[in-house]
mmCIF file of C-alpha atoms in Angstrom:
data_model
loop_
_atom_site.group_PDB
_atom_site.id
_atom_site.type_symbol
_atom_site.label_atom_id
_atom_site.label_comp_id
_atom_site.label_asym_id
_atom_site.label_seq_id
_atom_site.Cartn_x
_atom_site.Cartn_y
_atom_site.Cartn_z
ATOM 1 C CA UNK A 833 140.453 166.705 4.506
ATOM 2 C CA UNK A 834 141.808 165.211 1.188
ATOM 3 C CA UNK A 835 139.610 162.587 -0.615
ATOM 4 C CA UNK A 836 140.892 159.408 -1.578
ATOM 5 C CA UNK A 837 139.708 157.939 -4.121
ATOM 6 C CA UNK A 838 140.129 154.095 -4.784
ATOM 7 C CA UNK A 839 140.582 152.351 -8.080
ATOM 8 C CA UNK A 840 139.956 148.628 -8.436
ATOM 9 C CA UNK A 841 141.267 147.025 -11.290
ATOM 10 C CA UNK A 842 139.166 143.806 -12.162
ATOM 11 C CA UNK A 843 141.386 141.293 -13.863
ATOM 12 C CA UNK A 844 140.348 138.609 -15.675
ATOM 13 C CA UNK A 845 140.549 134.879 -14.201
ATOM 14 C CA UNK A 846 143.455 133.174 -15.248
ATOM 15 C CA UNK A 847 143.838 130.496 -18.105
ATOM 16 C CA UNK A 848 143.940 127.403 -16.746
ATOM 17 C CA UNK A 849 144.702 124.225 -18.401
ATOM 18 C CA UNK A 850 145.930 120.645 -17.248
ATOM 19 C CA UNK A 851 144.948 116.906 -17.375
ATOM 20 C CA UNK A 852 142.132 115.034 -16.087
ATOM 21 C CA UNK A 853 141.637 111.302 -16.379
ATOM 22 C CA UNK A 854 138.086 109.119 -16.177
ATOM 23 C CA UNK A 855 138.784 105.892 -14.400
ATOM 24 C CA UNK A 856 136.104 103.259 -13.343
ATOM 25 C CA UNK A 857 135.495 99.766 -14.024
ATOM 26 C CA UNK A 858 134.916 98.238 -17.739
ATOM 27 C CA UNK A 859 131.857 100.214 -19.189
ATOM 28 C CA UNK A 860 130.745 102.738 -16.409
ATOM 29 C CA UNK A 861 130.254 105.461 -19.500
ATOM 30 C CA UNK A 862 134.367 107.105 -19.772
ATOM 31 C CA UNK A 863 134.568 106.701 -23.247
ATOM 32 C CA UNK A 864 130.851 108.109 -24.098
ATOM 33 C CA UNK A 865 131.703 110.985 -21.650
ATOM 34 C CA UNK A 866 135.125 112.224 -22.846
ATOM 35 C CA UNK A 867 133.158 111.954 -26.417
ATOM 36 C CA UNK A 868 130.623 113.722 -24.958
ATOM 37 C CA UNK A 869 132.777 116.862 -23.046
ATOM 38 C CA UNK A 870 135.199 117.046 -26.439
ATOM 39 C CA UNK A 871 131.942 117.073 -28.720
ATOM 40 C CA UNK A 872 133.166 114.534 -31.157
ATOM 41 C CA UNK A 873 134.089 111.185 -31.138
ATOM 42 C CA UNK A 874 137.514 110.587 -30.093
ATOM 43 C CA UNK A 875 137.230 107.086 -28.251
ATOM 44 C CA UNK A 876 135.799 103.964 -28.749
ATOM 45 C CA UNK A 877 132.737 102.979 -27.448
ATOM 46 C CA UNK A 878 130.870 100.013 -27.005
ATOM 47 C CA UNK A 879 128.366 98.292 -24.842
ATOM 48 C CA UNK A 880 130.896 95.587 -24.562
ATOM 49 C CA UNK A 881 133.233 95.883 -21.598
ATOM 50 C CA UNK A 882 136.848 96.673 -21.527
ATOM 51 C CA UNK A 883 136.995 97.929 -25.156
ATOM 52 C CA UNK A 884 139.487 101.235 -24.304
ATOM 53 C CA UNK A 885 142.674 99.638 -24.916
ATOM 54 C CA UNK A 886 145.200 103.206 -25.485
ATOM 55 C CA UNK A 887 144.845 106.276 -23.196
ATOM 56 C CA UNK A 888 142.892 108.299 -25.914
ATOM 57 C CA UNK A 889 143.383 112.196 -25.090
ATOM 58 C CA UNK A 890 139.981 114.189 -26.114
ATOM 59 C CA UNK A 891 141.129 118.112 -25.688
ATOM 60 C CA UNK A 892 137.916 120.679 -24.765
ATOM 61 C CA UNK A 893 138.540 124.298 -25.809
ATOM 62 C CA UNK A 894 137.194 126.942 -23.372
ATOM 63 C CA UNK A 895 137.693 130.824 -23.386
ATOM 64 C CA UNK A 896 139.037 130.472 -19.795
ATOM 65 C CA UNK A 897 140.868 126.966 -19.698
ATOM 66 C CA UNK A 898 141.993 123.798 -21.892
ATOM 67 C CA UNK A 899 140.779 120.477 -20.194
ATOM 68 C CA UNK A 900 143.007 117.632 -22.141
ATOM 69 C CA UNK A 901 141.079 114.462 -20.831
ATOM 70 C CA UNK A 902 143.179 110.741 -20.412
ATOM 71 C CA UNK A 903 140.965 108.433 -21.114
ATOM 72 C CA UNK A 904 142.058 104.906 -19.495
ATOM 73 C CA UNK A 905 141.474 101.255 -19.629
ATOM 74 C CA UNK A 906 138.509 100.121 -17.269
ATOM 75 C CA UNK A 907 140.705 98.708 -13.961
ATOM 76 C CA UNK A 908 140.054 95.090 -13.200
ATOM 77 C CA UNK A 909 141.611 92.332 -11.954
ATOM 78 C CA UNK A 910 144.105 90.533 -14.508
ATOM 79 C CA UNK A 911 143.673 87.328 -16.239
ATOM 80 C CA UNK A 912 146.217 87.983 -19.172
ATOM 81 C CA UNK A 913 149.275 89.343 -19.891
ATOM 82 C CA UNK A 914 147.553 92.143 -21.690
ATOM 83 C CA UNK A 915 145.476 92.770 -18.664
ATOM 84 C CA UNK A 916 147.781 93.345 -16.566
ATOM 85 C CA UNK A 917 149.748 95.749 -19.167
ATOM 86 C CA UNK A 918 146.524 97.426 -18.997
ATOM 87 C CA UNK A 919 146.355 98.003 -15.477
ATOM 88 C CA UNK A 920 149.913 99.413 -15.342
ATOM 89 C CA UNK A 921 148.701 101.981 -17.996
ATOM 90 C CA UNK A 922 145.598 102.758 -15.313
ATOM 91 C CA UNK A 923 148.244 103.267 -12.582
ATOM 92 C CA UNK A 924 150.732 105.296 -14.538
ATOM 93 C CA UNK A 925 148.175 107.812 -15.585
ATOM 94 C CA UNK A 926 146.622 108.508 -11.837
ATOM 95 C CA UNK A 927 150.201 109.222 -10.896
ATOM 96 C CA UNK A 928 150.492 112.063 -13.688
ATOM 97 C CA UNK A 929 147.337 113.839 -14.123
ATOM 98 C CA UNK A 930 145.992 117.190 -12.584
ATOM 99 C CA UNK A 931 142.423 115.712 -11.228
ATOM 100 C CA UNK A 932 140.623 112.313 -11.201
ATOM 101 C CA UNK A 933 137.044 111.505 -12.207
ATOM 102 C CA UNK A 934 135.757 108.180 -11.090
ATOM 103 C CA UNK A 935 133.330 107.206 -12.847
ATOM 104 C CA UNK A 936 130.097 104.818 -11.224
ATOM 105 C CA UNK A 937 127.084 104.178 -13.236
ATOM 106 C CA UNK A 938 123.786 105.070 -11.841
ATOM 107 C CA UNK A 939 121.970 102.110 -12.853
ATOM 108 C CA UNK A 940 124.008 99.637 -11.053
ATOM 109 C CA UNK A 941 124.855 99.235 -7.088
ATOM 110 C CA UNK A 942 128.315 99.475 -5.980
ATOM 111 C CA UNK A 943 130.087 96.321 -6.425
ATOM 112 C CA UNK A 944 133.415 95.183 -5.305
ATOM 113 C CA UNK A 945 134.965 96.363 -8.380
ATOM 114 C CA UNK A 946 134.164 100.071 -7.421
ATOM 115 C CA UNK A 947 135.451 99.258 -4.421
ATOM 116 C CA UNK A 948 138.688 97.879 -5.811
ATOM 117 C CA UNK A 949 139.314 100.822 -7.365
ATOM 118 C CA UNK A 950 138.355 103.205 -4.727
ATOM 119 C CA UNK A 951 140.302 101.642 -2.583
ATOM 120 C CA UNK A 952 143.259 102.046 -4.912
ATOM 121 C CA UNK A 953 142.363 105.765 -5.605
ATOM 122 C CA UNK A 954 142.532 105.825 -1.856
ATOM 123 C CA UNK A 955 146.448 105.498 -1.481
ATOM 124 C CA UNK A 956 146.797 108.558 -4.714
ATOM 125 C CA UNK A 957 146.776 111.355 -1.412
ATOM 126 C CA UNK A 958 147.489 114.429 -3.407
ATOM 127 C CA UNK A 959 145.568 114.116 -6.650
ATOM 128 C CA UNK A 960 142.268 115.680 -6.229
ATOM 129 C CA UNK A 961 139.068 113.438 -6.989
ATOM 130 C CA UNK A 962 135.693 113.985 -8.342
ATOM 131 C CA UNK A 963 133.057 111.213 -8.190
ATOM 132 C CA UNK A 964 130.884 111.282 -11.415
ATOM 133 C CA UNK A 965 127.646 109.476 -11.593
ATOM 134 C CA UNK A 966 127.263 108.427 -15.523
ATOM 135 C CA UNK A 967 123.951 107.416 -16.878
ATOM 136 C CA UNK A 968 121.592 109.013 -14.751
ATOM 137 C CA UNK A 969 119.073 108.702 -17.913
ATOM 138 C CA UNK A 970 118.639 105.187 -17.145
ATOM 139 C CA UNK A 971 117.195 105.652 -13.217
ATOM 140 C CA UNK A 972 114.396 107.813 -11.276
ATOM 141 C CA UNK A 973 115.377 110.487 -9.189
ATOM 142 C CA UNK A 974 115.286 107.750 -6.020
ATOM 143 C CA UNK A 975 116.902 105.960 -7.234
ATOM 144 C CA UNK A 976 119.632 108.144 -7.999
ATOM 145 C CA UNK A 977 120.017 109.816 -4.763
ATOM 146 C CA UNK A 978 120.790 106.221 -3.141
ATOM 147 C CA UNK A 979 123.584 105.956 -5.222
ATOM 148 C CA UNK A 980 124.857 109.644 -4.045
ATOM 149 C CA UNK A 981 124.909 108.736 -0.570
ATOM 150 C CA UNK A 982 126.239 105.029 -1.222
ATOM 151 C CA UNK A 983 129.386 106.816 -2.818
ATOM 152 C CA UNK A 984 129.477 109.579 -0.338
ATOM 153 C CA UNK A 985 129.794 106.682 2.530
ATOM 154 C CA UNK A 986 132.232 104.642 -0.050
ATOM 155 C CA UNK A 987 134.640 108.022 0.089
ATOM 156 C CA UNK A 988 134.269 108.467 4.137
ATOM 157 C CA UNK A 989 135.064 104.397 4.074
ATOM 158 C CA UNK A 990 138.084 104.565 2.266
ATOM 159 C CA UNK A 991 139.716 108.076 3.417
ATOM 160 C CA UNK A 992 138.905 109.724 0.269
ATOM 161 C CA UNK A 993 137.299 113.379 0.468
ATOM 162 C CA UNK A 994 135.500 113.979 -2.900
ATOM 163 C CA UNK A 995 136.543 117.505 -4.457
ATOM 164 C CA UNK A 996 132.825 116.975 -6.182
ATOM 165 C CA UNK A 997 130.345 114.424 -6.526
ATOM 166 C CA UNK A 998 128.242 114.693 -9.544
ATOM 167 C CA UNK A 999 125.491 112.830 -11.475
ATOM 168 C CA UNK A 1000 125.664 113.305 -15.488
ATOM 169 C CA UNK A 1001 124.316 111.787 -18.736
ATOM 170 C CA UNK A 1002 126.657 112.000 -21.632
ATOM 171 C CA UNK A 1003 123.554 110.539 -23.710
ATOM 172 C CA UNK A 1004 120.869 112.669 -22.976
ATOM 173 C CA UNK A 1005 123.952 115.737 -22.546
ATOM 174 C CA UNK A 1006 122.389 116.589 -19.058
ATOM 175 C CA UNK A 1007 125.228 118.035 -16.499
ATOM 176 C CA UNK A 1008 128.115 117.228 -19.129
ATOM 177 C CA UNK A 1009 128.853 121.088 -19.292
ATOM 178 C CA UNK A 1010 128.290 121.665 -15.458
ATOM 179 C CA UNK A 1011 131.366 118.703 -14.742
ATOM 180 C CA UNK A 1012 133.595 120.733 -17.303
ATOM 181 C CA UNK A 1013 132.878 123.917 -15.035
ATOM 182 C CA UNK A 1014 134.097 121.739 -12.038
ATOM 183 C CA UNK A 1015 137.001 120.146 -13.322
ATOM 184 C CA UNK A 1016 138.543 123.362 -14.596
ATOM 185 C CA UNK A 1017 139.074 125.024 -11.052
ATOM 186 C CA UNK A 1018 141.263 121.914 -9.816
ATOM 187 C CA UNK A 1019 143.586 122.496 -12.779
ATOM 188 C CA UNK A 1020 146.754 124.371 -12.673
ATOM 189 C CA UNK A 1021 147.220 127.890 -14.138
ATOM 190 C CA UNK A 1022 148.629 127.926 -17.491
ATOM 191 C CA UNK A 1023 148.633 128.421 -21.352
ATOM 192 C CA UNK A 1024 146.785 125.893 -23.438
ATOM 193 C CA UNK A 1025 148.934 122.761 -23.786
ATOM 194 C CA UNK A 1026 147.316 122.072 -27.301
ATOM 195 C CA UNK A 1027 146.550 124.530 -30.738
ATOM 196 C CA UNK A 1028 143.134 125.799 -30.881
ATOM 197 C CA UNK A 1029 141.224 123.130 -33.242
ATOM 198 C CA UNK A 1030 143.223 120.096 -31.735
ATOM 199 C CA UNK A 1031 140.889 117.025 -30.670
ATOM 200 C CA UNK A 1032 142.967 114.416 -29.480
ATOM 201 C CA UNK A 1033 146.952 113.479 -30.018
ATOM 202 C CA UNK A 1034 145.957 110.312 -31.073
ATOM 203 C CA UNK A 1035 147.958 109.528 -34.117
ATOM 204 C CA UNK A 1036 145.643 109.586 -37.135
ATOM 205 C CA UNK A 1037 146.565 105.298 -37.845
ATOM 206 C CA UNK A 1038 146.016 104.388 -34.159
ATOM 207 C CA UNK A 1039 142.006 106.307 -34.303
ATOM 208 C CA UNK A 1040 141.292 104.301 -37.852
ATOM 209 C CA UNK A 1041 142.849 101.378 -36.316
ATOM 210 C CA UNK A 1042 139.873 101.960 -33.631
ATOM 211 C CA UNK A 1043 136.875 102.823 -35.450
ATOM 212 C CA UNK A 1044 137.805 99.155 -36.777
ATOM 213 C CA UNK A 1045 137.915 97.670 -33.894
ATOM 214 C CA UNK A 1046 134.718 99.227 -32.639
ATOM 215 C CA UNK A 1047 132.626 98.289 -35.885
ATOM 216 C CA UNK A 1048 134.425 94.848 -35.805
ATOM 217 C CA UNK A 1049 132.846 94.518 -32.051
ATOM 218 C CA UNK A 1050 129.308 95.403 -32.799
ATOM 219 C CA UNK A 1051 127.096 92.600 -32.550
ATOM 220 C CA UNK A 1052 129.641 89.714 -31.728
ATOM 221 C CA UNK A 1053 129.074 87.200 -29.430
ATOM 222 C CA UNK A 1054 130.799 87.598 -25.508
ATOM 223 C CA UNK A 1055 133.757 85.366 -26.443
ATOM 224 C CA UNK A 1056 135.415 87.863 -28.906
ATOM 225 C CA UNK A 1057 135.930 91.428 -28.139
ATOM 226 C CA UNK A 1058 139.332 91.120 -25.847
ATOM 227 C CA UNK A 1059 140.558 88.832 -28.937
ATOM 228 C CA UNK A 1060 140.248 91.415 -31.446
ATOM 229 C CA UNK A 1061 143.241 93.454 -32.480
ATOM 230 C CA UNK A 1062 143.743 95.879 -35.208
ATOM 231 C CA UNK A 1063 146.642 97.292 -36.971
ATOM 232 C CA UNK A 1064 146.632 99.595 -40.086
ATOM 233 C CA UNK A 1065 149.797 98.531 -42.126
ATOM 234 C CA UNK A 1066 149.123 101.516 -44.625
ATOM 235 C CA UNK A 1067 147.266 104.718 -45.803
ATOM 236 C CA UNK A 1068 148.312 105.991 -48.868
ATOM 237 C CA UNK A 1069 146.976 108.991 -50.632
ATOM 238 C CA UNK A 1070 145.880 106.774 -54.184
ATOM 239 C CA UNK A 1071 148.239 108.476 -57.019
ATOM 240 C CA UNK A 1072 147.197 109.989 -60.291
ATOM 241 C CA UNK A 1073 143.730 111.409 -58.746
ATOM 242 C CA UNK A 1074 142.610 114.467 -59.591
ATOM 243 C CA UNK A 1075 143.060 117.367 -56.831
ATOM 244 C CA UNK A 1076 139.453 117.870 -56.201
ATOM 245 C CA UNK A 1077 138.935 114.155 -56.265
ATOM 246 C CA UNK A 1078 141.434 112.798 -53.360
ATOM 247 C CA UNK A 1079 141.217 109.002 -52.581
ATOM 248 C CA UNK A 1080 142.725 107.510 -49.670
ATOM 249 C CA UNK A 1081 143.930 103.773 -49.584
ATOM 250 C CA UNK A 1082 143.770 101.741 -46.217
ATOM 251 C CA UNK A 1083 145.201 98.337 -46.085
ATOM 252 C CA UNK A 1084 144.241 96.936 -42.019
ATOM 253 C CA UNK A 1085 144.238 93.484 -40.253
ATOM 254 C CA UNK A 1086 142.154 92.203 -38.359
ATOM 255 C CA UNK A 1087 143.660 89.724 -35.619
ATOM 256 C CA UNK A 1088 141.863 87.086 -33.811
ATOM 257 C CA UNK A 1089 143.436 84.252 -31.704
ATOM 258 C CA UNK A 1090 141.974 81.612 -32.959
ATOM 259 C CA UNK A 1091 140.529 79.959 -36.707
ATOM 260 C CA UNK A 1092 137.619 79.045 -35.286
ATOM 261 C CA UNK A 1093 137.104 83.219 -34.759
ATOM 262 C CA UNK A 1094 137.537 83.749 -38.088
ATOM 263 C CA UNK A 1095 134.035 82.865 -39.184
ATOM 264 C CA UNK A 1096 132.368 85.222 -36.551
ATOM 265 C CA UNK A 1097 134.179 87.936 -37.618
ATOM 266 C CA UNK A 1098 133.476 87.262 -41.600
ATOM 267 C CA UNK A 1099 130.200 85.428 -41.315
ATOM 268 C CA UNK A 1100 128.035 84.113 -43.940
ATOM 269 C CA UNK A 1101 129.938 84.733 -47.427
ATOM 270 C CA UNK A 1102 131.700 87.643 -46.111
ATOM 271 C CA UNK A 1103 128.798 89.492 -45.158
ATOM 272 C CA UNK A 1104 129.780 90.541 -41.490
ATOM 273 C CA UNK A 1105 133.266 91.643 -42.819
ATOM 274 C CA UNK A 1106 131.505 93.962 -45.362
ATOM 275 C CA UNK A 1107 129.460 95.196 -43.214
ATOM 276 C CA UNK A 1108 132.719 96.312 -40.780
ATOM 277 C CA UNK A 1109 134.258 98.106 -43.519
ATOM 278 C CA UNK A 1110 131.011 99.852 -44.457
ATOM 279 C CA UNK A 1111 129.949 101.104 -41.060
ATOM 280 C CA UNK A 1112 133.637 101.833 -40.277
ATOM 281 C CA UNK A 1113 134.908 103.811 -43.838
ATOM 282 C CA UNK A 1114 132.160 106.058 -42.886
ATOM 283 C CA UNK A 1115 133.572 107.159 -39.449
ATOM 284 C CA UNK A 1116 136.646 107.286 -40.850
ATOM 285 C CA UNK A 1117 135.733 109.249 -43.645
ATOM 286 C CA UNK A 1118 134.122 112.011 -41.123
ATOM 287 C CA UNK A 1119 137.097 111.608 -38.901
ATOM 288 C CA UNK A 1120 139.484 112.550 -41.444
ATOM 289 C CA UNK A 1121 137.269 114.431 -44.193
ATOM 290 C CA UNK A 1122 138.179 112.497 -47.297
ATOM 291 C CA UNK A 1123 137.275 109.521 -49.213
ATOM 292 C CA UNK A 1124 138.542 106.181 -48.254
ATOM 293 C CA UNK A 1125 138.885 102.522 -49.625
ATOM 294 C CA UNK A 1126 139.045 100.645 -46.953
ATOM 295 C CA UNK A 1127 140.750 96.951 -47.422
ATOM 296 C CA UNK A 1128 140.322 94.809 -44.649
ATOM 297 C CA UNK A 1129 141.926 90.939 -43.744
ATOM 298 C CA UNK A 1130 141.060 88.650 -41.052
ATOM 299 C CA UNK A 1131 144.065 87.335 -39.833
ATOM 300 C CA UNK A 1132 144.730 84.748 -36.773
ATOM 301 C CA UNK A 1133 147.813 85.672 -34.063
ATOM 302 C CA UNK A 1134 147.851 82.463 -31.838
ATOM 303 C CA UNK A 1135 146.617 83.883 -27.932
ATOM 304 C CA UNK A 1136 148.301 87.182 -28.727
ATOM 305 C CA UNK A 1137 146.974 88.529 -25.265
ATOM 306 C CA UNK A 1138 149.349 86.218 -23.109
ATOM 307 C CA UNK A 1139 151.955 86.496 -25.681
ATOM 308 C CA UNK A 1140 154.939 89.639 -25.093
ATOM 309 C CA UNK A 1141 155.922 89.268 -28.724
ATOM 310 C CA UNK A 1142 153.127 89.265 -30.171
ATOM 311 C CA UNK A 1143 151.615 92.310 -27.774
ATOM 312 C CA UNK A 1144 154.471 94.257 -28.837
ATOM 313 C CA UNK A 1145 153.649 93.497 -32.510
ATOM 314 C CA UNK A 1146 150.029 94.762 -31.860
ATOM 315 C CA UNK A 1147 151.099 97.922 -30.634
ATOM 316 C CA UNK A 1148 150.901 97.052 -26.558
#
């Protein structure tokens, strides 16, 4: 009798790497959780809704896969021009990504915007789809597992079979590694899309352009945030500095829609405008490692939102 003996050759799991975008209504937690899952902050965020205006790509680095995450504009319906630019962006990106993570806040009951956009999500057939419960920090454990079975029924509603349904906190970083792990598996096989190191593909003037924008939005009142634009018209390395003394030059706008804006956004002698460009140089000092001077102006583009030109101008 001849023994046979069997060799098994364990091989490694293979690399995968694709796209996954974060979709939900205006401030369910996207932008705080593709910060949150890349490490660093490469979108805006603010507790003002509908601040994500471009699809910002954060890119998370694993040994066994590269995640590149489309962030998107909250869905909602339209009541502009730029709004419904916005939505067409939402729309676009479902139809080219690997998975889909909708995203419903613990802390508030299902609404008929979720549903809006479930239902949507509904007619996407072969895209897989994760649910992802954001800010669990902010509700008991009861609470919580309401909100589980309110989006499991949601899914059985609307036709949609969840791949995963999942409750996180990008703030208190509980489960934020755990959705990574569950995302990977619905990605194609494949070499990393992106060089080791790489963050985002967001152009360097487009992220400044945003840290603006989000310092400009702290603290305003409701009326303002959708009418705030920003566009960096130059940075410019500042000429005869010494090597190991490097000093940036920024020159940025501000755009409102209206004078009466203006003052909001400068306040008392200038004080709310200097406080933009402090709390903002500093981000963008530690985005791009070097010293900045940071000049900002306040300038007024008549209803840009429901105006094509002018969207165009602002980078829409």
């Amino acid at each position: 009798m001849v023994a046979m003996s069997v060799r098994t050759e364990t091989t490694a799991p293979a690399h995968r790497s694709g796209f996954a975008c974060f979709v939900g209504r205006p401030n369910a937690g996207k932008s705080t959780l593709t910060n949150a899952l890349v490490g660093t902050k490469v979108a805006i965020t603010s507790n003002r809704p509908q601040t994500t205006r471009h699809t910002v790509r954060g890119i998370v680095h694993r040994p066994d896969a590269q995640l590149v995450l489309v962030d998107t504009p909250g869905l909602h319906k339209p009541r502009t021009l730029l709004g419904e630019r916005l939505n067409d962006v939402v729309r676009t990106t479902w139809a080219e990504v690997d998975v889909i993570g909708f995203c419903l806040p613990a802390n508030e009951k299902l609404g008929p915007g979720d549903r809006y956009i479930a239902k949507e999500l509904g007619e996407v057939r072969k895209t897989p789809k994760v649910a992802i419960v954001t800010k669990t920090d902010l509700v008991d454990s009861k609470h919580l597992a309401e909100q589980l079975l309110a989006i499991d029924r949601l899914g059985a509603e609307l036709g949609i079979e969840w791949a995963e349904i999942i409750p996180v906190s990008a703030v208190g970083d509980s489960q934020v590694g755990l959705l990574a792990d569950l995302l990977v598996p619905l990605l194609p096989e494949g070499p990393a899309l992106y060089p080791e190191g790489d963050l985002t593909d967001e152009p360097e003037q487009v992220m400044v352009a945003e840290l603006i924008r989000e310092a400009a939005l702290e603290g305003v009142r409701d009326e303002l945030p959708h009418s705030i634009a920003v566009v960096v018209e130059e940075m410019l390395p500042r000429e005869d500095r010494p090597a190991d003394k490097p000093l940036l030059d920024i020159h940025a706008n501000i755009y409102i829609e209206r004078p009466s804006q203006k003052g909001i956004i400068i306040g008392p002698k200038g004080a709310r405008l200097k406080e933009v460009g402090t709390k903002s140089r500093r981000h963008i000092e530690a985005l791009l490692g070097t010293p900045v001077f940071l000049d900002l102006h306040v300038k007024v583009a008549k209803d840009w939102q429901r105006d094509p030109k002018q969207l165009r101008r602002l980078g829409f």
